[in-house]
Amino acid sequence: MNVIAFNGSPRKKNWNTVTLLESALKGAAAAGAETELVNLYDLSFSGCISCFSCKKRNRKLDGVCAVNDDLTPVLERVRNADVLIVGTPVYYGAESAATRALLERLLFPYNNYSKDLKSQFPRVISTALIYTMNVGLEDVKNYGYEQHFNLTKTMLDRHFGPCELFLSVDTMQYSDYSKYESEKFDAEAKLKHHKEIFPQECEKAFDMGKRLVTNPA
Ligand SMILES: Cc1cc2nc3c(=O)[nH]c(=O)nc-3n(C[C@H](O)[C@H](O)[C@H](O)COP(=O)(O)O)c2cc1C
């Protein structure tokens, strides 16, 4: 079983999103899967360029994006994946720009414009979306983030298969709050949360990775 995960944070070592993704992949590996982590910010690629090659009537293959850049071989590997995990920090209430670009390129070629609307992805696979964010759970609701997360979740549900939503709130943005403007944050509480709650979230991510492999879609 192949599990592919995408890190949509430009911070690639020890930070929130990548740490949760690595935990999920460790769980998947513990259940016997082959795993791969793709750091989107290592790649040079664009979002969808609206060329509509993937919708041409005489196309040779379904679900293939015609844009040729660093994402091309990675999208090919997703075709063979059994589990897909996308992790992103929340930027302005949504995914990071690179994650958004990935989603456009990943989803649109499988988006069927014919009447039956059935996804062009050849199989049904398990998927997960991991969001990490500065705000607490209450503000996820107050600011309407939840609606956006659920919309993206529905896109993954429809194009690939059942999507598990994983939220990590109240994350630590810097390891030393005294070095940055951060008066509106309670630095001590942030650090405490990171030391006490975040490791529990990593355990939950591990369990999720394991579950995605042991209970395939
Ligand atoms: C450009 C930018 C925009 C952000 N916007 C939000 C936001 O709208 N809501 C929020 O809760 N956190 C926001 N954050 C904080 C990050 O989502 C949060 O710190 C996240 O956990 C960082 O993930 P990382 O440690 O994997 O990079 C923003 C951070 C940056 C750099």
PDB file of C-alpha atoms and ligand atoms in Angstrom:
ATOM      1  CA  MET A   1       0.000   0.000   0.000  1.00  0.00           C
ATOM      2  CA  ASN A   2       1.310   3.457  -0.985  1.00  0.00           C
ATOM      3  CA  VAL A   3       0.682   6.561   1.074  1.00  0.00           C
ATOM      4  CA  ILE A   4       1.568   9.969  -0.325  1.00  0.00           C
ATOM      5  CA  ALA A   5       1.463  13.114   1.827  1.00  0.00           C
ATOM      6  CA  PHE A   6       1.896  16.777   0.904  1.00  0.00           C
ATOM      7  CA  ASN A   7       3.334  19.432   3.192  1.00  0.00           C
ATOM      8  CA  GLY A   8       1.871  22.800   2.242  1.00  0.00           C
ATOM      9  CA  SER A   9       3.957  24.739   4.758  1.00  0.00           C
ATOM     10  CA  PRO A  10       7.143  26.498   3.666  1.00  0.00           C
ATOM     11  CA  ARG A  11       8.539  25.410   7.058  1.00  0.00           C
ATOM     12  CA  LYS A  12       9.884  21.947   6.473  1.00  0.00           C
ATOM     13  CA  LYS A  13      11.566  20.928   9.703  1.00  0.00           C
ATOM     14  CA  ASN A  14       9.997  20.371  13.125  1.00  0.00           C
ATOM     15  CA  TRP A  15       7.139  22.817  12.577  1.00  0.00           C
ATOM     16  CA  ASN A  16       3.471  22.136  13.096  1.00  0.00           C
ATOM     17  CA  THR A  17       2.199  20.868   9.750  1.00  0.00           C
ATOM     18  CA  VAL A  18       5.215  18.767   8.822  1.00  0.00           C
ATOM     19  CA  THR A  19       5.420  17.226  12.312  1.00  0.00           C
ATOM     20  CA  LEU A  20       1.795  16.092  12.149  1.00  0.00           C
ATOM     21  CA  LEU A  21       2.296  14.749   8.619  1.00  0.00           C
ATOM     22  CA  GLU A  22       5.394  12.849   9.703  1.00  0.00           C
ATOM     23  CA  SER A  23       3.438  11.386  12.627  1.00  0.00           C
ATOM     24  CA  ALA A  24       0.641  10.279  10.283  1.00  0.00           C
ATOM     25  CA  LEU A  25       3.195   8.690   7.947  1.00  0.00           C
ATOM     26  CA  LYS A  26       4.874   6.912  10.861  1.00  0.00           C
ATOM     27  CA  GLY A  27       1.470   5.460  11.748  1.00  0.00           C
ATOM     28  CA  ALA A  28       0.941   4.392   8.130  1.00  0.00           C
ATOM     29  CA  ALA A  29       4.413   2.810   8.009  1.00  0.00           C
ATOM     30  CA  ALA A  30       3.732   0.983  11.295  1.00  0.00           C
ATOM     31  CA  ALA A  31       0.721  -0.561   9.529  1.00  0.00           C
ATOM     32  CA  GLY A  32       3.010  -1.746   6.721  1.00  0.00           C
ATOM     33  CA  ALA A  33       2.606   1.016   4.110  1.00  0.00           C
ATOM     34  CA  GLU A  34       5.246   2.552   1.855  1.00  0.00           C
ATOM     35  CA  THR A  35       5.205   6.291   2.527  1.00  0.00           C
ATOM     36  CA  GLU A  36       6.324   9.457   0.771  1.00  0.00           C
ATOM     37  CA  LEU A  37       6.312  13.057   1.974  1.00  0.00           C
ATOM     38  CA  VAL A  38       6.358  15.789  -0.673  1.00  0.00           C
ATOM     39  CA  ASN A  39       7.372  19.271   0.469  1.00  0.00           C
ATOM     40  CA  LEU A  40       5.488  21.537  -1.912  1.00  0.00           C
ATOM     41  CA  TYR A  41       7.848  24.454  -1.293  1.00  0.00           C
ATOM     42  CA  ASP A  42      10.745  22.388  -2.702  1.00  0.00           C
ATOM     43  CA  LEU A  43       8.962  22.286  -6.068  1.00  0.00           C
ATOM     44  CA  SER A  44       8.520  24.879  -8.758  1.00  0.00           C
ATOM     45  CA  PHE A  45       4.961  24.651 -10.070  1.00  0.00           C
ATOM     46  CA  SER A  46       1.873  26.671 -10.873  1.00  0.00           C
ATOM     47  CA  GLY A  47      -1.817  26.261 -10.209  1.00  0.00           C
ATOM     48  CA  CYS A  48      -4.269  25.380 -12.968  1.00  0.00           C
ATOM     49  CA  ILE A  49      -3.751  27.541 -16.077  1.00  0.00           C
ATOM     50  CA  SER A  50      -7.293  26.917 -17.343  1.00  0.00           C
ATOM     51  CA  CYS A  51      -6.119  25.336 -20.624  1.00  0.00           C
ATOM     52  CA  PHE A  52      -8.954  22.768 -20.458  1.00  0.00           C
ATOM     53  CA  SER A  53      -6.759  20.054 -22.023  1.00  0.00           C
ATOM     54  CA  CYS A  54      -8.173  17.706 -19.384  1.00  0.00           C
ATOM     55  CA  LYS A  55     -11.685  18.368 -20.727  1.00  0.00           C
ATOM     56  CA  LYS A  56     -10.937  17.941 -24.473  1.00  0.00           C
ATOM     57  CA  ARG A  57     -13.335  15.513 -26.188  1.00  0.00           C
ATOM     58  CA  ASN A  58     -10.519  13.759 -28.060  1.00  0.00           C
ATOM     59  CA  ARG A  59      -8.173  13.434 -25.038  1.00  0.00           C
ATOM     60  CA  LYS A  60      -6.175  10.210 -24.856  1.00  0.00           C
ATOM     61  CA  LEU A  61      -6.180   9.900 -21.064  1.00  0.00           C
ATOM     62  CA  ASP A  62      -8.597  10.932 -18.328  1.00  0.00           C
ATOM     63  CA  GLY A  63      -7.395  12.753 -15.255  1.00  0.00           C
ATOM     64  CA  VAL A  64      -4.106  14.034 -16.639  1.00  0.00           C
ATOM     65  CA  CYS A  65      -2.980  17.644 -16.260  1.00  0.00           C
ATOM     66  CA  ALA A  66      -1.235  18.965 -19.386  1.00  0.00           C
ATOM     67  CA  VAL A  67       0.963  21.427 -17.499  1.00  0.00           C
ATOM     68  CA  ASN A  68       4.524  20.183 -17.370  1.00  0.00           C
ATOM     69  CA  ASP A  69       6.483  21.287 -14.310  1.00  0.00           C
ATOM     70  CA  ASP A  70       7.852  19.857 -11.042  1.00  0.00           C
ATOM     71  CA  LEU A  71       4.382  18.747  -9.992  1.00  0.00           C
ATOM     72  CA  THR A  72       3.873  16.547 -13.070  1.00  0.00           C
ATOM     73  CA  PRO A  73       5.708  13.408 -11.833  1.00  0.00           C
ATOM     74  CA  VAL A  74       4.191  13.859  -8.380  1.00  0.00           C
ATOM     75  CA  LEU A  75       0.634  13.923  -9.778  1.00  0.00           C
ATOM     76  CA  GLU A  76       1.483  10.717 -11.616  1.00  0.00           C
ATOM     77  CA  ARG A  77       2.454   9.123  -8.291  1.00  0.00           C
ATOM     78  CA  VAL A  78      -0.894  10.174  -6.779  1.00  0.00           C
ATOM     79  CA  ARG A  79      -2.590   8.077  -9.486  1.00  0.00           C
ATOM     80  CA  ASN A  80      -0.944   5.017  -7.915  1.00  0.00           C
ATOM     81  CA  ALA A  81      -1.472   6.017  -4.285  1.00  0.00           C
ATOM     82  CA  ASP A  82      -3.797   4.141  -1.953  1.00  0.00           C
ATOM     83  CA  VAL A  83      -3.956   6.937   0.610  1.00  0.00           C
ATOM     84  CA  LEU A  84      -3.607  10.687   0.054  1.00  0.00           C
ATOM     85  CA  ILE A  85      -2.879  13.140   2.876  1.00  0.00           C
ATOM     86  CA  VAL A  86      -2.726  16.906   2.413  1.00  0.00           C
ATOM     87  CA  GLY A  87      -1.382  19.064   5.257  1.00  0.00           C
ATOM     88  CA  THR A  88      -1.428  22.842   5.261  1.00  0.00           C
ATOM     89  CA  PRO A  89      -1.086  25.795   7.593  1.00  0.00           C
ATOM     90  CA  VAL A  90      -4.109  28.093   7.540  1.00  0.00           C
ATOM     91  CA  TYR A  91      -3.266  31.316   5.749  1.00  0.00           C
ATOM     92  CA  TYR A  92      -6.049  33.891   5.849  1.00  0.00           C
ATOM     93  CA  GLY A  93      -8.700  31.330   6.677  1.00  0.00           C
ATOM     94  CA  ALA A  94      -7.748  28.933   3.878  1.00  0.00           C
ATOM     95  CA  GLU A  95      -4.921  26.712   2.585  1.00  0.00           C
ATOM     96  CA  SER A  96      -1.443  28.112   1.850  1.00  0.00           C
ATOM     97  CA  ALA A  97      -0.918  29.300  -1.742  1.00  0.00           C
ATOM     98  CA  ALA A  98       1.126  26.215  -2.686  1.00  0.00           C
ATOM     99  CA  THR A  99      -1.549  23.895  -1.272  1.00  0.00           C
ATOM    100  CA  ARG A 100      -4.220  25.744  -3.195  1.00  0.00           C
ATOM    101  CA  ALA A 101      -2.173  25.408  -6.406  1.00  0.00           C
ATOM    102  CA  LEU A 102      -1.715  21.685  -5.713  1.00  0.00           C
ATOM    103  CA  LEU A 103      -5.453  21.212  -5.178  1.00  0.00           C
ATOM    104  CA  GLU A 104      -6.318  22.956  -8.447  1.00  0.00           C
ATOM    105  CA  ARG A 105      -3.900  20.771 -10.411  1.00  0.00           C
ATOM    106  CA  LEU A 106      -4.855  17.605  -8.522  1.00  0.00           C
ATOM    107  CA  LEU A 107      -8.635  17.962  -8.569  1.00  0.00           C
ATOM    108  CA  PHE A 108      -9.557  19.585 -11.854  1.00  0.00           C
ATOM    109  CA  PRO A 109      -8.331  16.847 -14.241  1.00  0.00           C
ATOM    110  CA  TYR A 110     -10.475  14.322 -12.341  1.00  0.00           C
ATOM    111  CA  ASN A 111     -13.460  16.676 -12.308  1.00  0.00           C
ATOM    112  CA  ASN A 112     -15.939  15.247 -14.767  1.00  0.00           C
ATOM    113  CA  TYR A 113     -17.937  17.792 -16.776  1.00  0.00           C
ATOM    114  CA  SER A 114     -20.147  15.139 -18.362  1.00  0.00           C
ATOM    115  CA  LYS A 115     -23.620  14.493 -16.967  1.00  0.00           C
ATOM    116  CA  ASP A 116     -22.848  11.672 -14.545  1.00  0.00           C
ATOM    117  CA  LEU A 117     -20.263  13.814 -12.657  1.00  0.00           C
ATOM    118  CA  LYS A 118     -18.405  10.651 -11.625  1.00  0.00           C
ATOM    119  CA  SER A 119     -14.769  11.365 -10.713  1.00  0.00           C
ATOM    120  CA  GLN A 120     -12.244  10.370 -13.392  1.00  0.00           C
ATOM    121  CA  PHE A 121      -9.918   9.073 -10.664  1.00  0.00           C
ATOM    122  CA  PRO A 122      -9.735   5.331 -11.362  1.00  0.00           C
ATOM    123  CA  ARG A 123     -10.258   4.102  -7.783  1.00  0.00           C
ATOM    124  CA  VAL A 124     -11.748   5.095  -4.437  1.00  0.00           C
ATOM    125  CA  ILE A 125      -9.008   5.818  -1.885  1.00  0.00           C
ATOM    126  CA  SER A 126      -8.854   7.104   1.685  1.00  0.00           C
ATOM    127  CA  THR A 127      -7.814  10.726   2.107  1.00  0.00           C
ATOM    128  CA  ALA A 128      -7.118  13.156   4.928  1.00  0.00           C
ATOM    129  CA  LEU A 129      -6.761  16.895   5.291  1.00  0.00           C
ATOM    130  CA  ILE A 130      -4.625  18.309   8.098  1.00  0.00           C
ATOM    131  CA  TYR A 131      -5.009  22.014   8.913  1.00  0.00           C
ATOM    132  CA  THR A 132      -2.803  23.740  11.487  1.00  0.00           C
ATOM    133  CA  MET A 133      -3.637  27.242  12.683  1.00  0.00           C
ATOM    134  CA  ASN A 134      -2.939  29.911  15.241  1.00  0.00           C
ATOM    135  CA  VAL A 135      -6.523  30.465  16.397  1.00  0.00           C
ATOM    136  CA  GLY A 136      -8.386  28.313  18.904  1.00  0.00           C
ATOM    137  CA  LEU A 137     -11.329  26.037  18.151  1.00  0.00           C
ATOM    138  CA  GLU A 138     -13.901  28.709  19.056  1.00  0.00           C
ATOM    139  CA  ASP A 139     -12.562  31.081  16.407  1.00  0.00           C
ATOM    140  CA  VAL A 140     -12.535  28.307  13.815  1.00  0.00           C
ATOM    141  CA  LYS A 141     -16.315  28.529  14.122  1.00  0.00           C
ATOM    142  CA  ASN A 142     -16.559  32.322  14.702  1.00  0.00           C
ATOM    143  CA  TYR A 143     -14.443  33.195  11.650  1.00  0.00           C
ATOM    144  CA  GLY A 144     -16.165  30.731   9.320  1.00  0.00           C
ATOM    145  CA  TYR A 145     -13.030  28.593   8.780  1.00  0.00           C
ATOM    146  CA  GLU A 146     -15.040  25.453   9.386  1.00  0.00           C
ATOM    147  CA  GLN A 147     -17.141  26.081   6.287  1.00  0.00           C
ATOM    148  CA  HIS A 148     -14.035  26.410   4.147  1.00  0.00           C
ATOM    149  CA  PHE A 149     -12.392  23.284   5.595  1.00  0.00           C
ATOM    150  CA  ASN A 150     -15.574  21.298   4.960  1.00  0.00           C
ATOM    151  CA  LEU A 151     -15.759  22.561   1.397  1.00  0.00           C
ATOM    152  CA  THR A 152     -12.235  21.306   0.643  1.00  0.00           C
ATOM    153  CA  LYS A 153     -13.019  18.069   2.471  1.00  0.00           C
ATOM    154  CA  THR A 154     -16.059  17.594   0.208  1.00  0.00           C
ATOM    155  CA  MET A 155     -13.840  18.124  -2.866  1.00  0.00           C
ATOM    156  CA  LEU A 156     -11.500  15.343  -1.720  1.00  0.00           C
ATOM    157  CA  ASP A 157     -14.469  13.120  -0.801  1.00  0.00           C
ATOM    158  CA  ARG A 158     -15.936  13.555  -4.267  1.00  0.00           C
ATOM    159  CA  HIS A 159     -12.766  13.268  -6.337  1.00  0.00           C
ATOM    160  CA  PHE A 160     -10.839  10.543  -4.478  1.00  0.00           C
ATOM    161  CA  GLY A 161     -12.724   9.008  -1.580  1.00  0.00           C
ATOM    162  CA  PRO A 162     -13.702   9.523   2.075  1.00  0.00           C
ATOM    163  CA  CYS A 163     -11.740  12.371   3.640  1.00  0.00           C
ATOM    164  CA  GLU A 164     -10.875  12.662   7.323  1.00  0.00           C
ATOM    165  CA  LEU A 165     -10.557  16.242   8.597  1.00  0.00           C
ATOM    166  CA  PHE A 166      -7.820  16.818  11.199  1.00  0.00           C
ATOM    167  CA  LEU A 167      -7.536  20.218  12.900  1.00  0.00           C
ATOM    168  CA  SER A 168      -4.620  21.404  15.010  1.00  0.00           C
ATOM    169  CA  VAL A 169      -5.482  24.715  16.670  1.00  0.00           C
ATOM    170  CA  ASP A 170      -3.635  27.241  18.833  1.00  0.00           C
ATOM    171  CA  THR A 171      -0.290  26.322  17.271  1.00  0.00           C
ATOM    172  CA  MET A 172       3.059  27.841  18.198  1.00  0.00           C
ATOM    173  CA  GLN A 173       4.082  30.322  15.501  1.00  0.00           C
ATOM    174  CA  TYR A 174       7.600  31.056  16.788  1.00  0.00           C
ATOM    175  CA  SER A 175       9.720  29.236  19.325  1.00  0.00           C
ATOM    176  CA  ASP A 176      10.718  32.535  20.955  1.00  0.00           C
ATOM    177  CA  TYR A 177       7.808  34.996  21.082  1.00  0.00           C
ATOM    178  CA  SER A 178      10.007  37.694  22.641  1.00  0.00           C
ATOM    179  CA  LYS A 179      11.864  38.105  19.342  1.00  0.00           C
ATOM    180  CA  TYR A 180       8.773  38.988  17.290  1.00  0.00           C
ATOM    181  CA  GLU A 181       5.828  41.333  17.549  1.00  0.00           C
ATOM    182  CA  SER A 182       3.320  39.202  19.387  1.00  0.00           C
ATOM    183  CA  GLU A 183       1.637  41.304  22.058  1.00  0.00           C
ATOM    184  CA  LYS A 184      -1.771  39.933  21.173  1.00  0.00           C
ATOM    185  CA  PHE A 185      -0.654  36.394  22.014  1.00  0.00           C
ATOM    186  CA  ASP A 186      -0.060  34.812  25.395  1.00  0.00           C
ATOM    187  CA  ALA A 187       3.435  33.418  24.739  1.00  0.00           C
ATOM    188  CA  GLU A 188       3.473  31.272  27.878  1.00  0.00           C
ATOM    189  CA  ALA A 189       0.122  29.706  27.068  1.00  0.00           C
ATOM    190  CA  LYS A 190       1.294  29.040  23.501  1.00  0.00           C
ATOM    191  CA  LEU A 191       4.428  27.290  24.735  1.00  0.00           C
ATOM    192  CA  LYS A 192       2.432  25.272  27.275  1.00  0.00           C
ATOM    193  CA  HIS A 193      -0.024  24.207  24.576  1.00  0.00           C
ATOM    194  CA  HIS A 194       2.867  23.179  22.334  1.00  0.00           C
ATOM    195  CA  LYS A 195       4.503  21.144  25.093  1.00  0.00           C
ATOM    196  CA  GLU A 196       1.364  19.492  26.428  1.00  0.00           C
ATOM    197  CA  ILE A 197      -1.318  19.362  23.727  1.00  0.00           C
ATOM    198  CA  PHE A 198       0.646  19.205  20.506  1.00  0.00           C
ATOM    199  CA  PRO A 199       2.322  15.850  21.371  1.00  0.00           C
ATOM    200  CA  GLN A 200      -1.167  14.430  21.966  1.00  0.00           C
ATOM    201  CA  GLU A 201      -2.195  15.678  18.526  1.00  0.00           C
ATOM    202  CA  CYS A 202       0.862  13.948  17.046  1.00  0.00           C
ATOM    203  CA  GLU A 203      -0.307  10.708  18.641  1.00  0.00           C
ATOM    204  CA  LYS A 204      -3.757  11.243  17.117  1.00  0.00           C
ATOM    205  CA  ALA A 205      -2.141  11.876  13.716  1.00  0.00           C
ATOM    206  CA  PHE A 206      -0.151   8.633  14.131  1.00  0.00           C
ATOM    207  CA  ASP A 207      -3.381   6.750  14.854  1.00  0.00           C
ATOM    208  CA  MET A 208      -5.069   8.360  11.869  1.00  0.00           C
ATOM    209  CA  GLY A 209      -2.210   7.313   9.550  1.00  0.00           C
ATOM    210  CA  LYS A 210      -2.456   3.770  10.848  1.00  0.00           C
ATOM    211  CA  ARG A 211      -6.243   3.745  10.499  1.00  0.00           C
ATOM    212  CA  LEU A 212      -6.158   5.037   6.911  1.00  0.00           C
ATOM    213  CA  VAL A 213      -4.019   2.022   5.998  1.00  0.00           C
ATOM    214  CA  THR A 214      -5.755  -0.640   8.062  1.00  0.00           C
ATOM    215  CA  ASN A 215      -9.293   0.489   7.088  1.00  0.00           C
ATOM    216  CA  PRO A 216      -8.936   1.295   3.388  1.00  0.00           C
ATOM    217  CA  ALA A 217     -11.797   2.986   1.533  1.00  0.00           C
TER     218      ALA A 217
HETATM  219  C1  LIG B   1       0.834  34.401   5.869  1.00  0.00           C
HETATM  220  C2  LIG B   1       0.239  33.790   7.104  1.00  0.00           C
HETATM  221  C3  LIG B   1      -1.132  33.854   7.296  1.00  0.00           C
HETATM  222  C4  LIG B   1      -1.715  33.239   8.403  1.00  0.00           C
HETATM  223  N1  LIG B   1      -3.075  33.304   8.552  1.00  0.00           N
HETATM  224  C5  LIG B   1      -3.666  32.668   9.594  1.00  0.00           C
HETATM  225  C6  LIG B   1      -5.085  32.691   9.738  1.00  0.00           C
HETATM  226  O1  LIG B   1      -5.821  33.250   8.949  1.00  0.00           O
HETATM  227  N2  LIG B   1      -5.606  32.033  10.812  1.00  0.00           N
HETATM  228  C7  LIG B   1      -4.834  31.364  11.726  1.00  0.00           C
HETATM  229  O2  LIG B   1      -5.375  30.789  12.669  1.00  0.00           O
HETATM  230  N3  LIG B   1      -3.483  31.313  11.594  1.00  0.00           N
HETATM  231  C8  LIG B   1      -2.890  31.951  10.552  1.00  0.00           C
HETATM  232  N4  LIG B   1      -1.517  31.898  10.407  1.00  0.00           N
HETATM  233  C9  LIG B   1      -0.721  31.075  11.361  1.00  0.00           C
HETATM  234  C10 LIG B   1      -0.417  29.666  10.830  1.00  0.00           C
HETATM  235  O3  LIG B   1      -1.537  29.085  10.217  1.00  0.00           O
HETATM  236  C11 LIG B   1      -0.003  28.722  11.966  1.00  0.00           C
HETATM  237  O4  LIG B   1       1.032  29.261  12.708  1.00  0.00           O
HETATM  238  C12 LIG B   1       0.370  27.356  11.392  1.00  0.00           C
HETATM  239  O5  LIG B   1       0.288  26.375  12.395  1.00  0.00           O
HETATM  240  C13 LIG B   1       1.783  27.354  10.812  1.00  0.00           C
HETATM  241  O6  LIG B   1       2.121  26.082  10.332  1.00  0.00           O
HETATM  242  P1  LIG B   1       3.653  25.600  10.231  1.00  0.00           P
HETATM  243  O7  LIG B   1       4.232  25.711  11.603  1.00  0.00           O
HETATM  244  O8  LIG B   1       3.572  24.221   9.734  1.00  0.00           O
HETATM  245  O9  LIG B   1       4.315  26.512   9.246  1.00  0.00           O
HETATM  246  C14 LIG B   1      -0.898  32.547   9.340  1.00  0.00           C
HETATM  247  C15 LIG B   1       0.497  32.497   9.144  1.00  0.00           C
HETATM  248  C16 LIG B   1       1.072  33.118   8.048  1.00  0.00           C
HETATM  249  C17 LIG B   1       2.569  33.042   7.850  1.00  0.00           C
END
